[in-house]
Amino acid sequence: MQGKKDATRGGKMMAALCCLFAFLWLTPFSVSAQQAGDVVMGSWNRVAGTYNEQGQIVMNVCAEDYQTRSGVIAKGHVNSNALDALCDNDEQKTIVIPSGSTVELENVFHVGSNTKIIADGATLVMTQGGKGIVNNRPREVNYNSLENVWIQGGTWQGTSETESGSIIRLNHGKNVTIENATVMANYESHGIELIAMKDVTVQNCQLKVYGKKNKNSVEEALQIDVASPKTAPALVQFGKEYVEGQTCDNIKILNNTIEGSRGLCANFAGSEGKKYKNKYHGKITVIGNTMTGYSAEGCVIYNTENATVKNNVVRTYSTRKNKSYSVGLNITLQGKANKKRMKKSKVIVTGNKVYGVRQGIQLVSLSSSKYKKAIFKNNTCYASKKANGIMLSKTAASKIKNVKNKSFKR
């Protein structure tokens, strides 16, 4: 009998200890708040940033090459290192890049979760060809590599006129806003690339293009991308789990000016077999933008289950008049989608002004998949022939509403 009582007491004690351990594990440790004047150190025993009275960290911009005991470090290398030290962690933080500053960079810096970057009035310049400015390190799939990031303002620009890259590239994350930024890339690069991202808003930004035009280029200024080996080659090095065809969901593109070889593209993986070609993005909303493609479409929506394209101005200047690259707004189902999800799918295209060549607006399916409903209303469409202003294939949707659209010869 006594043995049973001891066992009971032992069980209760163990349960209590487990509860205490769980409480301590789940309860954050209290840390003293940072004070104005506290610093964050980078490499070479140099201050990367200093806390201000608002609790923000103000970057210490290096304007000249930095002299150390062991030699001179280029200012671009110092600045890249400083931004990595400030941003590449998951602590709650706001980084301020001083207004009026020009931040030369030699390497990409990485952003972690719970990060707000305020760059209003600042200019960040990547001086090396083939490199972007900011991305994140893939650590988990299912949109868990990155979350709660805000990039506000600033001019983010490359300098190479020919080498390709992505100025801002984020992957496998969620809850991201990019607003009021000016992003400058050449015709072979992406200004912003979103790979397997969810709950992202890009708003009130200027995506500009510079350098030499290539009439055959299809690189988009803003790319909503699939994580496959060929569409996201930069992720291959981190492991195959990061390039298994993951797609984007709930992406909002609002009130931007977007120009590139292509303007905006929700991408698909077309050259790697059905495994990737049949992957579909969830929901994409494109409202109030001006989108221009100089050698391809102004706006492309590939393999997307639900899309809204509303009140945009879309243009292409492509000279490939007989190819889809010269369509102003191209909505195409390339692969075979999940039948259950497509039973609830819808594409809504209203109030747009579209300047195409082969067609102004095109809706087509190149597979057996189709939208449940497609609504095209109050669009003004231009093409080389008036009859081609808007072309909607009956095989692309079970029900098509084509109302009050106007077509003109361009």
mmCIF file of C-alpha atoms in Angstrom:
data_model
loop_
_atom_site.group_PDB
_atom_site.id
_atom_site.type_symbol
_atom_site.label_atom_id
_atom_site.label_comp_id
_atom_site.label_asym_id
_atom_site.label_seq_id
_atom_site.Cartn_x
_atom_site.Cartn_y
_atom_site.Cartn_z
ATOM 1 C CA MET A 1 0.000 0.000 0.000
ATOM 2 C CA GLN A 2 2.829 2.360 0.972
ATOM 3 C CA GLY A 3 4.519 1.636 -2.386
ATOM 4 C CA LYS A 4 1.402 2.731 -4.235
ATOM 5 C CA LYS A 5 1.277 6.005 -2.237
ATOM 6 C CA ASP A 6 4.960 6.695 -2.958
ATOM 7 C CA ALA A 7 4.372 6.037 -6.652
ATOM 8 C CA THR A 8 1.407 8.388 -6.622
ATOM 9 C CA ARG A 9 3.424 11.127 -4.884
ATOM 10 C CA GLY A 10 6.268 10.595 -7.362
ATOM 11 C CA GLY A 11 3.896 10.862 -10.316
ATOM 12 C CA LYS A 12 2.417 14.097 -8.994
ATOM 13 C CA MET A 13 5.878 15.535 -8.389
ATOM 14 C CA MET A 14 6.992 14.619 -11.889
ATOM 15 C CA ALA A 15 3.856 16.196 -13.366
ATOM 16 C CA ALA A 16 4.496 19.379 -11.369
ATOM 17 C CA LEU A 17 8.097 19.527 -12.561
ATOM 18 C CA CYS A 18 6.950 19.051 -16.161
ATOM 19 C CA CYS A 19 4.472 21.918 -15.799
ATOM 20 C CA LEU A 20 7.166 24.145 -14.293
ATOM 21 C CA PHE A 21 9.573 23.285 -17.104
ATOM 22 C CA ALA A 22 6.916 24.034 -19.722
ATOM 23 C CA PHE A 23 6.148 27.381 -18.050
ATOM 24 C CA LEU A 24 9.788 28.390 -17.993
ATOM 25 C CA TRP A 25 10.309 27.241 -21.577
ATOM 26 C CA LEU A 26 7.304 29.161 -22.917
ATOM 27 C CA THR A 27 7.847 32.302 -20.835
ATOM 28 C CA PRO A 28 10.302 34.744 -22.479
ATOM 29 C CA PHE A 29 13.200 35.890 -20.369
ATOM 30 C CA SER A 30 13.093 39.542 -19.440
ATOM 31 C CA VAL A 31 15.834 41.604 -21.020
ATOM 32 C CA SER A 32 16.626 45.229 -20.392
ATOM 33 C CA ALA A 33 15.385 47.620 -23.076
ATOM 34 C CA GLN A 34 17.986 49.165 -25.334
ATOM 35 C CA GLN A 35 18.798 52.789 -24.553
ATOM 36 C CA ALA A 36 19.466 55.633 -26.965
ATOM 37 C CA GLY A 37 23.158 55.532 -27.781
ATOM 38 C CA ASP A 38 23.525 51.758 -27.431
ATOM 39 C CA VAL A 39 25.286 50.240 -30.420
ATOM 40 C CA VAL A 40 25.250 47.130 -32.589
ATOM 41 C CA MET A 41 28.709 46.014 -33.632
ATOM 42 C CA GLY A 42 29.725 44.698 -37.027
ATOM 43 C CA SER A 43 33.030 43.219 -38.077
ATOM 44 C CA TRP A 44 36.456 44.851 -37.593
ATOM 45 C CA ASN A 45 35.284 46.235 -34.223
ATOM 46 C CA ARG A 46 33.205 48.827 -36.082
ATOM 47 C CA VAL A 47 29.797 50.138 -35.045
ATOM 48 C CA ALA A 48 27.147 48.954 -37.531
ATOM 49 C CA GLY A 49 24.303 50.984 -36.040
ATOM 50 C CA THR A 50 23.190 53.036 -33.041
ATOM 51 C CA TYR A 51 19.865 53.059 -31.210
ATOM 52 C CA ASN A 52 17.952 56.338 -31.291
ATOM 53 C CA GLU A 53 15.371 57.617 -28.817
ATOM 54 C CA GLN A 54 12.569 55.857 -30.708
ATOM 55 C CA GLY A 55 14.234 52.476 -30.241
ATOM 56 C CA GLN A 56 15.221 52.284 -33.902
ATOM 57 C CA ILE A 57 18.701 51.306 -35.048
ATOM 58 C CA VAL A 58 20.256 53.935 -37.299
ATOM 59 C CA MET A 59 22.791 52.471 -39.708
ATOM 60 C CA ASN A 60 26.327 53.810 -39.522
ATOM 61 C CA VAL A 61 26.976 54.323 -43.250
ATOM 62 C CA CYS A 62 30.585 53.968 -44.379
ATOM 63 C CA ALA A 63 31.285 56.713 -46.928
ATOM 64 C CA GLU A 64 35.010 56.028 -47.358
ATOM 65 C CA ASP A 65 37.175 52.914 -47.408
ATOM 66 C CA TYR A 66 37.727 51.746 -43.836
ATOM 67 C CA GLN A 67 41.225 51.603 -42.387
ATOM 68 C CA THR A 68 41.982 48.710 -40.036
ATOM 69 C CA ARG A 69 45.212 47.526 -38.454
ATOM 70 C CA SER A 70 45.485 44.777 -41.015
ATOM 71 C CA GLY A 71 44.644 46.882 -44.051
ATOM 72 C CA VAL A 72 41.972 48.828 -45.904
ATOM 73 C CA ILE A 73 38.439 47.429 -46.291
ATOM 74 C CA ALA A 74 36.374 48.745 -49.212
ATOM 75 C CA LYS A 75 33.394 50.818 -48.116
ATOM 76 C CA GLY A 76 31.027 48.619 -50.145
ATOM 77 C CA HIS A 77 32.182 45.578 -48.197
ATOM 78 C CA VAL A 78 31.857 47.419 -44.888
ATOM 79 C CA ASN A 79 28.293 48.547 -45.652
ATOM 80 C CA SER A 80 27.196 45.095 -46.779
ATOM 81 C CA ASN A 81 28.604 43.623 -43.581
ATOM 82 C CA ALA A 82 26.929 46.282 -41.440
ATOM 83 C CA LEU A 83 23.488 45.662 -42.947
ATOM 84 C CA ASP A 84 23.931 41.909 -42.502
ATOM 85 C CA ALA A 85 24.800 42.471 -38.829
ATOM 86 C CA LEU A 86 21.736 44.684 -38.352
ATOM 87 C CA CYS A 87 19.129 42.742 -40.328
ATOM 88 C CA ASP A 88 20.044 39.046 -40.418
ATOM 89 C CA ASN A 89 18.381 37.910 -37.195
ATOM 90 C CA ASP A 90 14.800 37.266 -36.112
ATOM 91 C CA GLU A 91 14.611 39.787 -33.273
ATOM 92 C CA GLN A 92 11.986 42.544 -33.428
ATOM 93 C CA LYS A 93 13.793 45.564 -34.884
ATOM 94 C CA THR A 94 13.536 48.676 -37.020
ATOM 95 C CA ILE A 95 16.552 49.639 -39.104
ATOM 96 C CA VAL A 96 16.814 53.218 -40.369
ATOM 97 C CA ILE A 97 19.069 53.981 -43.315
ATOM 98 C CA PRO A 98 19.701 57.735 -42.994
ATOM 99 C CA SER A 99 17.847 59.952 -45.432
ATOM 100 C CA GLY A 100 20.188 61.590 -47.937
ATOM 101 C CA SER A 101 22.821 58.870 -47.637
ATOM 102 C CA THR A 102 24.237 56.830 -50.514
ATOM 103 C CA VAL A 103 25.098 53.303 -49.379
ATOM 104 C CA GLU A 104 27.504 51.529 -51.708
ATOM 105 C CA LEU A 105 27.397 47.725 -51.476
ATOM 106 C CA GLU A 106 29.566 44.894 -52.760
ATOM 107 C CA ASN A 107 27.584 41.935 -51.414
ATOM 108 C CA VAL A 108 23.964 41.019 -50.841
ATOM 109 C CA PHE A 109 22.752 41.519 -47.303
ATOM 110 C CA HIS A 110 20.232 39.191 -45.689
ATOM 111 C CA VAL A 111 17.048 40.060 -43.873
ATOM 112 C CA GLY A 112 15.590 38.042 -41.022
ATOM 113 C CA SER A 113 12.062 37.902 -39.622
ATOM 114 C CA ASN A 114 10.453 40.710 -37.592
ATOM 115 C CA THR A 115 12.391 43.365 -39.472
ATOM 116 C CA LYS A 116 11.329 46.804 -40.643
ATOM 117 C CA ILE A 117 13.717 48.720 -42.877
ATOM 118 C CA ILE A 118 13.048 52.438 -43.277
ATOM 119 C CA ALA A 119 15.069 53.799 -46.192
ATOM 120 C CA ASP A 120 13.122 56.951 -47.029
ATOM 121 C CA GLY A 121 15.409 59.360 -48.899
ATOM 122 C CA ALA A 122 18.344 56.923 -48.978
ATOM 123 C CA THR A 123 19.977 55.287 -52.005
ATOM 124 C CA LEU A 124 21.441 51.775 -51.898
ATOM 125 C CA VAL A 125 23.710 50.920 -54.831
ATOM 126 C CA MET A 126 25.043 47.478 -55.744
ATOM 127 C CA THR A 127 28.374 48.163 -57.421
ATOM 128 C CA GLN A 128 29.081 44.544 -58.426
ATOM 129 C CA GLY A 129 27.553 42.918 -61.505
ATOM 130 C CA GLY A 130 25.264 39.916 -61.201
ATOM 131 C CA LYS A 131 24.361 40.610 -57.571
ATOM 132 C CA GLY A 132 21.186 41.839 -55.971
ATOM 133 C CA ILE A 133 20.914 43.926 -52.826
ATOM 134 C CA VAL A 134 18.706 42.084 -50.331
ATOM 135 C CA ASN A 135 17.455 38.534 -49.912
ATOM 136 C CA ASN A 136 16.856 36.034 -47.121
ATOM 137 C CA ARG A 137 18.378 32.703 -46.192
ATOM 138 C CA PRO A 138 16.015 29.738 -46.746
ATOM 139 C CA ARG A 139 15.651 27.851 -43.470
ATOM 140 C CA GLU A 140 12.247 26.171 -43.682
ATOM 141 C CA VAL A 141 9.565 25.438 -46.269
ATOM 142 C CA ASN A 142 5.792 26.025 -45.970
ATOM 143 C CA TYR A 143 6.357 29.805 -45.923
ATOM 144 C CA ASN A 144 8.320 29.582 -42.653
ATOM 145 C CA SER A 145 11.767 30.866 -43.643
ATOM 146 C CA LEU A 146 10.794 34.496 -43.144
ATOM 147 C CA GLU A 147 7.903 36.477 -41.692
ATOM 148 C CA ASN A 148 6.863 39.950 -40.628
ATOM 149 C CA VAL A 149 9.113 42.054 -42.853
ATOM 150 C CA TRP A 150 8.496 45.629 -43.981
ATOM 151 C CA ILE A 151 10.666 47.503 -46.478
ATOM 152 C CA GLN A 152 9.760 51.169 -46.717
ATOM 153 C CA GLY A 153 11.110 53.729 -49.169
ATOM 154 C CA GLY A 154 14.566 54.183 -50.574
ATOM 155 C CA THR A 155 16.104 53.803 -54.015
ATOM 156 C CA TRP A 156 17.496 50.303 -54.560
ATOM 157 C CA GLN A 157 19.584 50.080 -57.690
ATOM 158 C CA GLY A 158 22.045 47.968 -59.607
ATOM 159 C CA THR A 159 24.770 49.357 -61.842
ATOM 160 C CA SER A 160 25.557 46.567 -64.308
ATOM 161 C CA GLU A 161 23.799 47.011 -67.656
ATOM 162 C CA THR A 162 24.026 43.375 -68.743
ATOM 163 C CA GLU A 163 24.514 40.890 -65.881
ATOM 164 C CA SER A 164 21.326 39.375 -64.487
ATOM 165 C CA GLY A 165 20.154 39.254 -60.884
ATOM 166 C CA SER A 166 17.316 40.246 -58.565
ATOM 167 C CA ILE A 167 17.599 43.503 -56.637
ATOM 168 C CA ILE A 168 15.140 42.349 -53.950
ATOM 169 C CA ARG A 169 14.585 38.583 -53.744
ATOM 170 C CA LEU A 170 12.607 36.907 -50.970
ATOM 171 C CA ASN A 171 11.762 33.218 -50.648
ATOM 172 C CA HIS A 172 9.656 30.761 -48.624
ATOM 173 C CA GLY A 173 8.229 33.442 -46.354
ATOM 174 C CA LYS A 174 5.035 35.282 -45.422
ATOM 175 C CA ASN A 175 3.631 38.572 -44.154
ATOM 176 C CA VAL A 176 5.849 40.945 -46.140
ATOM 177 C CA THR A 177 5.202 44.518 -47.303
ATOM 178 C CA ILE A 178 7.317 46.519 -49.733
ATOM 179 C CA GLU A 179 6.101 50.073 -50.190
ATOM 180 C CA ASN A 180 7.146 53.459 -51.553
ATOM 181 C CA ALA A 181 10.422 52.042 -52.841
ATOM 182 C CA THR A 182 12.136 52.794 -56.144
ATOM 183 C CA VAL A 183 13.815 49.668 -57.522
ATOM 184 C CA MET A 184 16.090 49.932 -60.563
ATOM 185 C CA ALA A 185 17.258 46.890 -62.536
ATOM 186 C CA ASN A 186 18.577 46.253 -66.031
ATOM 187 C CA TYR A 187 16.602 44.553 -68.800
ATOM 188 C CA GLU A 188 17.988 41.101 -67.886
ATOM 189 C CA SER A 189 17.107 41.315 -64.198
ATOM 190 C CA HIS A 190 14.205 41.378 -61.774
ATOM 191 C CA GLY A 191 13.568 44.406 -59.619
ATOM 192 C CA ILE A 192 11.567 42.295 -57.152
ATOM 193 C CA GLU A 193 11.392 38.494 -57.157
ATOM 194 C CA LEU A 194 9.033 36.613 -54.834
ATOM 195 C CA ILE A 195 9.706 32.865 -54.680
ATOM 196 C CA ALA A 196 7.167 30.648 -52.885
ATOM 197 C CA MET A 197 5.890 33.581 -50.819
ATOM 198 C CA LYS A 198 2.541 34.124 -49.100
ATOM 199 C CA ASP A 199 0.640 37.189 -47.882
ATOM 200 C CA VAL A 200 2.845 39.761 -49.620
ATOM 201 C CA THR A 201 1.900 43.321 -50.580
ATOM 202 C CA VAL A 202 3.915 45.466 -52.991
ATOM 203 C CA GLN A 203 2.404 48.927 -53.131
ATOM 204 C CA ASN A 204 3.166 52.459 -54.299
ATOM 205 C CA CYS A 205 6.557 51.424 -55.693
ATOM 206 C CA GLN A 206 8.445 52.473 -58.822
ATOM 207 C CA LEU A 207 10.135 49.593 -60.648
ATOM 208 C CA LYS A 208 12.325 51.149 -63.309
ATOM 209 C CA VAL A 209 14.582 49.696 -65.989
ATOM 210 C CA TYR A 210 17.895 50.896 -67.383
ATOM 211 C CA GLY A 211 20.627 49.739 -69.753
ATOM 212 C CA LYS A 212 20.510 48.209 -73.202
ATOM 213 C CA LYS A 213 17.251 46.733 -74.484
ATOM 214 C CA ASN A 214 17.135 43.218 -75.917
ATOM 215 C CA LYS A 215 14.169 42.540 -78.210
ATOM 216 C CA ASN A 216 14.142 38.863 -77.146
ATOM 217 C CA SER A 217 14.331 39.344 -73.383
ATOM 218 C CA VAL A 218 11.421 38.129 -71.241
ATOM 219 C CA GLU A 219 12.810 39.007 -67.800
ATOM 220 C CA GLU A 220 10.129 40.629 -65.694
ATOM 221 C CA ALA A 221 10.563 43.614 -63.408
ATOM 222 C CA LEU A 222 8.318 41.978 -60.799
ATOM 223 C CA GLN A 223 8.289 38.190 -60.769
ATOM 224 C CA ILE A 224 5.940 36.010 -58.731
ATOM 225 C CA ASP A 225 7.862 32.774 -58.975
ATOM 226 C CA VAL A 226 7.727 29.012 -58.526
ATOM 227 C CA ALA A 227 10.489 27.368 -56.489
ATOM 228 C CA SER A 228 11.855 24.869 -58.993
ATOM 229 C CA PRO A 229 15.480 24.058 -59.867
ATOM 230 C CA LYS A 230 15.444 26.120 -63.069
ATOM 231 C CA THR A 231 13.167 28.984 -62.044
ATOM 232 C CA ALA A 232 14.946 29.479 -58.693
ATOM 233 C CA PRO A 233 18.510 28.212 -59.267
ATOM 234 C CA ALA A 234 19.903 30.298 -56.400
ATOM 235 C CA LEU A 235 18.016 28.087 -53.926
ATOM 236 C CA VAL A 236 19.348 24.752 -55.214
ATOM 237 C CA GLN A 237 22.500 24.995 -53.110
ATOM 238 C CA PHE A 238 20.446 24.968 -49.896
ATOM 239 C CA GLY A 239 18.806 21.596 -50.573
ATOM 240 C CA LYS A 240 16.225 19.985 -52.819
ATOM 241 C CA GLU A 241 13.459 20.624 -50.293
ATOM 242 C CA TYR A 242 13.553 24.305 -51.287
ATOM 243 C CA VAL A 243 12.942 23.678 -54.992
ATOM 244 C CA GLU A 244 10.070 21.206 -55.084
ATOM 245 C CA GLY A 245 7.671 23.418 -57.017
ATOM 246 C CA GLN A 246 6.340 25.535 -54.151
ATOM 247 C CA THR A 247 4.190 28.434 -55.337
ATOM 248 C CA CYS A 248 2.940 31.807 -54.133
ATOM 249 C CA ASP A 249 -0.381 32.698 -52.520
ATOM 250 C CA ASN A 250 -2.235 35.892 -51.656
ATOM 251 C CA ILE A 251 0.087 38.294 -53.439
ATOM 252 C CA LYS A 252 -1.178 41.884 -53.765
ATOM 253 C CA ILE A 253 0.351 44.261 -56.308
ATOM 254 C CA LEU A 254 -1.203 47.681 -55.732
ATOM 255 C CA ASN A 255 -0.702 51.128 -57.286
ATOM 256 C CA ASN A 256 2.812 50.627 -58.634
ATOM 257 C CA THR A 257 4.612 51.698 -61.792
ATOM 258 C CA ILE A 258 6.333 48.615 -63.212
ATOM 259 C CA GLU A 259 8.519 48.523 -66.293
ATOM 260 C CA GLY A 260 10.975 45.977 -67.670
ATOM 261 C CA SER A 261 11.524 43.609 -70.553
ATOM 262 C CA ARG A 262 8.297 42.217 -69.114
ATOM 263 C CA GLY A 263 6.312 44.162 -66.593
ATOM 264 C CA LEU A 264 4.709 41.780 -64.107
ATOM 265 C CA CYS A 265 4.675 37.981 -64.401
ATOM 266 C CA ALA A 266 3.174 35.243 -62.246
ATOM 267 C CA ASN A 267 5.590 32.613 -63.492
ATOM 268 C CA PHE A 268 5.339 28.894 -64.217
ATOM 269 C CA ALA A 269 7.987 26.195 -64.628
ATOM 270 C CA GLY A 270 7.638 25.041 -68.202
ATOM 271 C CA SER A 271 10.815 23.157 -69.002
ATOM 272 C CA GLU A 272 11.142 20.683 -66.121
ATOM 273 C CA GLY A 273 8.353 18.206 -66.707
ATOM 274 C CA LYS A 274 4.809 17.866 -65.409
ATOM 275 C CA LYS A 275 5.911 17.817 -61.768
ATOM 276 C CA TYR A 276 6.603 21.524 -61.957
ATOM 277 C CA LYS A 277 4.457 22.611 -64.898
ATOM 278 C CA ASN A 278 1.322 21.561 -63.025
ATOM 279 C CA LYS A 279 2.064 23.731 -59.987
ATOM 280 C CA TYR A 280 -0.345 26.635 -59.497
ATOM 281 C CA HIS A 281 -0.222 29.858 -57.529
ATOM 282 C CA GLY A 282 -3.142 30.491 -55.156
ATOM 283 C CA LYS A 283 -4.490 34.044 -55.292
ATOM 284 C CA ILE A 284 -3.002 37.099 -57.016
ATOM 285 C CA THR A 285 -4.482 40.606 -56.942
ATOM 286 C CA VAL A 286 -3.227 43.302 -59.331
ATOM 287 C CA ILE A 287 -4.968 46.676 -58.918
ATOM 288 C CA GLY A 288 -4.192 50.253 -59.944
ATOM 289 C CA ASN A 289 -0.800 49.690 -61.567
ATOM 290 C CA THR A 290 0.879 50.957 -64.719
ATOM 291 C CA MET A 291 2.746 47.980 -66.221
ATOM 292 C CA THR A 292 4.996 48.116 -69.276
ATOM 293 C CA GLY A 293 6.873 45.409 -71.130
ATOM 294 C CA TYR A 294 9.396 46.665 -73.672
ATOM 295 C CA SER A 295 10.099 43.313 -75.342
ATOM 296 C CA ALA A 296 7.374 41.077 -73.863
ATOM 297 C CA GLU A 297 3.985 41.362 -72.181
ATOM 298 C CA GLY A 298 3.011 44.140 -69.853
ATOM 299 C CA CYS A 299 1.343 41.662 -67.501
ATOM 300 C CA VAL A 300 1.271 37.851 -67.480
ATOM 301 C CA ILE A 301 -0.794 35.633 -65.190
ATOM 302 C CA TYR A 302 0.287 31.997 -65.648
ATOM 303 C CA ASN A 303 -1.014 29.031 -63.640
ATOM 304 C CA THR A 304 -3.000 30.948 -61.049
ATOM 305 C CA GLU A 305 -6.138 29.560 -59.399
ATOM 306 C CA ASN A 306 -7.700 32.917 -58.552
ATOM 307 C CA ALA A 307 -6.733 36.271 -60.021
ATOM 308 C CA THR A 308 -8.097 39.813 -59.969
ATOM 309 C CA VAL A 309 -6.698 42.341 -62.458
ATOM 310 C CA LYS A 310 -8.453 45.670 -62.026
ATOM 311 C CA ASN A 311 -8.025 49.324 -63.047
ATOM 312 C CA ASN A 312 -4.538 48.952 -64.510
ATOM 313 C CA VAL A 313 -2.845 50.474 -67.547
ATOM 314 C CA VAL A 314 -0.945 47.737 -69.389
ATOM 315 C CA ARG A 315 1.358 48.149 -72.404
ATOM 316 C CA THR A 316 3.698 46.056 -74.496
ATOM 317 C CA TYR A 317 6.144 47.354 -77.080
ATOM 318 C CA SER A 318 7.224 43.905 -78.220
ATOM 319 C CA THR A 319 8.195 43.642 -81.893
ATOM 320 C CA ARG A 320 7.424 39.895 -81.986
ATOM 321 C CA LYS A 321 4.005 40.573 -83.408
ATOM 322 C CA ASN A 322 2.969 36.962 -84.021
ATOM 323 C CA LYS A 323 3.930 35.596 -80.600
ATOM 324 C CA SER A 324 2.268 35.757 -77.207
ATOM 325 C CA TYR A 325 5.065 38.048 -76.016
ATOM 326 C CA SER A 326 3.254 40.858 -77.823
ATOM 327 C CA VAL A 327 -0.006 40.353 -75.891
ATOM 328 C CA GLY A 328 -0.683 43.201 -73.487
ATOM 329 C CA LEU A 329 -2.375 41.178 -70.723
ATOM 330 C CA ASN A 330 -1.793 37.443 -71.088
ATOM 331 C CA ILE A 331 -3.709 35.021 -68.851
ATOM 332 C CA THR A 332 -2.790 31.418 -69.625
ATOM 333 C CA LEU A 333 -3.302 28.097 -67.881
ATOM 334 C CA GLN A 334 -0.157 26.219 -68.841
ATOM 335 C CA GLY A 335 -0.361 23.018 -66.792
ATOM 336 C CA LYS A 336 -2.973 20.726 -65.356
ATOM 337 C CA ALA A 337 -4.321 22.119 -62.107
ATOM 338 C CA ASN A 338 -5.870 20.391 -59.106
ATOM 339 C CA LYS A 339 -9.467 19.656 -60.169
ATOM 340 C CA LYS A 340 -10.977 20.188 -56.718
ATOM 341 C CA ARG A 341 -9.447 23.643 -56.316
ATOM 342 C CA MET A 342 -10.277 24.705 -59.868
ATOM 343 C CA LYS A 343 -13.966 24.063 -59.139
ATOM 344 C CA LYS A 344 -13.784 27.214 -57.003
ATOM 345 C CA SER A 345 -11.455 29.183 -59.283
ATOM 346 C CA LYS A 346 -12.199 32.580 -60.742
ATOM 347 C CA VAL A 347 -10.463 35.249 -62.806
ATOM 348 C CA ILE A 348 -11.810 38.817 -62.720
ATOM 349 C CA VAL A 349 -10.504 41.407 -65.202
ATOM 350 C CA THR A 350 -12.259 44.787 -65.008
ATOM 351 C CA GLY A 351 -11.626 48.433 -65.812
ATOM 352 C CA ASN A 352 -8.225 48.003 -67.450
ATOM 353 C CA LYS A 353 -6.765 49.915 -70.386
ATOM 354 C CA VAL A 354 -4.567 47.499 -72.340
ATOM 355 C CA TYR A 355 -2.285 48.217 -75.301
ATOM 356 C CA GLY A 356 -1.239 45.001 -77.033
ATOM 357 C CA VAL A 357 -0.037 44.011 -80.468
ATOM 358 C CA ARG A 358 -1.144 40.464 -81.304
ATOM 359 C CA GLN A 359 -3.936 40.781 -78.748
ATOM 360 C CA GLY A 360 -4.777 43.328 -76.137
ATOM 361 C CA ILE A 361 -6.150 40.790 -73.640
ATOM 362 C CA GLN A 362 -5.876 37.031 -74.021
ATOM 363 C CA LEU A 363 -7.418 34.230 -71.943
ATOM 364 C CA VAL A 364 -6.392 30.719 -72.981
ATOM 365 C CA SER A 365 -5.808 27.247 -71.563
ATOM 366 C CA LEU A 366 -3.059 25.016 -72.938
ATOM 367 C CA SER A 367 -4.185 22.082 -70.806
ATOM 368 C CA SER A 368 -7.446 20.408 -69.821
ATOM 369 C CA SER A 369 -7.807 22.790 -66.860
ATOM 370 C CA LYS A 370 -10.206 25.710 -66.854
ATOM 371 C CA TYR A 371 -11.507 28.390 -64.539
ATOM 372 C CA LYS A 372 -14.971 27.902 -63.094
ATOM 373 C CA LYS A 373 -15.785 31.518 -63.929
ATOM 374 C CA ALA A 374 -14.081 34.291 -65.902
ATOM 375 C CA ILE A 375 -15.393 37.869 -65.749
ATOM 376 C CA PHE A 376 -14.142 40.465 -68.254
ATOM 377 C CA LYS A 377 -15.910 43.800 -67.948
ATOM 378 C CA ASN A 378 -15.328 47.475 -68.855
ATOM 379 C CA ASN A 379 -11.874 46.931 -70.349
ATOM 380 C CA THR A 380 -10.533 49.089 -73.171
ATOM 381 C CA CYS A 381 -8.322 47.009 -75.443
ATOM 382 C CA TYR A 382 -5.964 47.908 -78.289
ATOM 383 C CA ALA A 383 -4.274 45.591 -80.784
ATOM 384 C CA SER A 384 -2.853 45.690 -84.315
ATOM 385 C CA LYS A 385 -6.312 44.610 -85.468
ATOM 386 C CA LYS A 386 -9.488 45.816 -83.799
ATOM 387 C CA ALA A 387 -10.914 42.289 -83.829
ATOM 388 C CA ASN A 388 -7.996 41.093 -81.695
ATOM 389 C CA GLY A 389 -8.512 43.581 -78.906
ATOM 390 C CA ILE A 390 -9.840 40.892 -76.581
ATOM 391 C CA MET A 391 -9.652 37.138 -77.245
ATOM 392 C CA LEU A 392 -11.275 34.807 -74.701
ATOM 393 C CA SER A 393 -11.056 31.071 -75.304
ATOM 394 C CA LYS A 394 -14.114 29.040 -74.327
ATOM 395 C CA THR A 395 -11.838 26.180 -73.277
ATOM 396 C CA ALA A 396 -10.284 28.354 -70.557
ATOM 397 C CA ALA A 397 -13.381 28.755 -68.370
ATOM 398 C CA SER A 398 -16.650 26.960 -67.757
ATOM 399 C CA LYS A 399 -18.455 30.285 -67.720
ATOM 400 C CA ILE A 400 -17.219 33.498 -69.360
ATOM 401 C CA LYS A 401 -18.816 36.900 -68.808
ATOM 402 C CA ASN A 402 -17.727 39.315 -71.542
ATOM 403 C CA VAL A 403 -19.472 42.634 -70.899
ATOM 404 C CA LYS A 404 -18.911 46.234 -72.011
ATOM 405 C CA ASN A 405 -15.385 45.670 -73.278
ATOM 406 C CA LYS A 406 -14.234 47.941 -76.079
ATOM 407 C CA SER A 407 -11.656 47.129 -78.772
ATOM 408 C CA PHE A 408 -9.691 49.488 -80.997
ATOM 409 C CA LYS A 409 -6.946 49.281 -83.567
ATOM 410 C CA ARG A 410 -3.666 50.395 -82.043
#
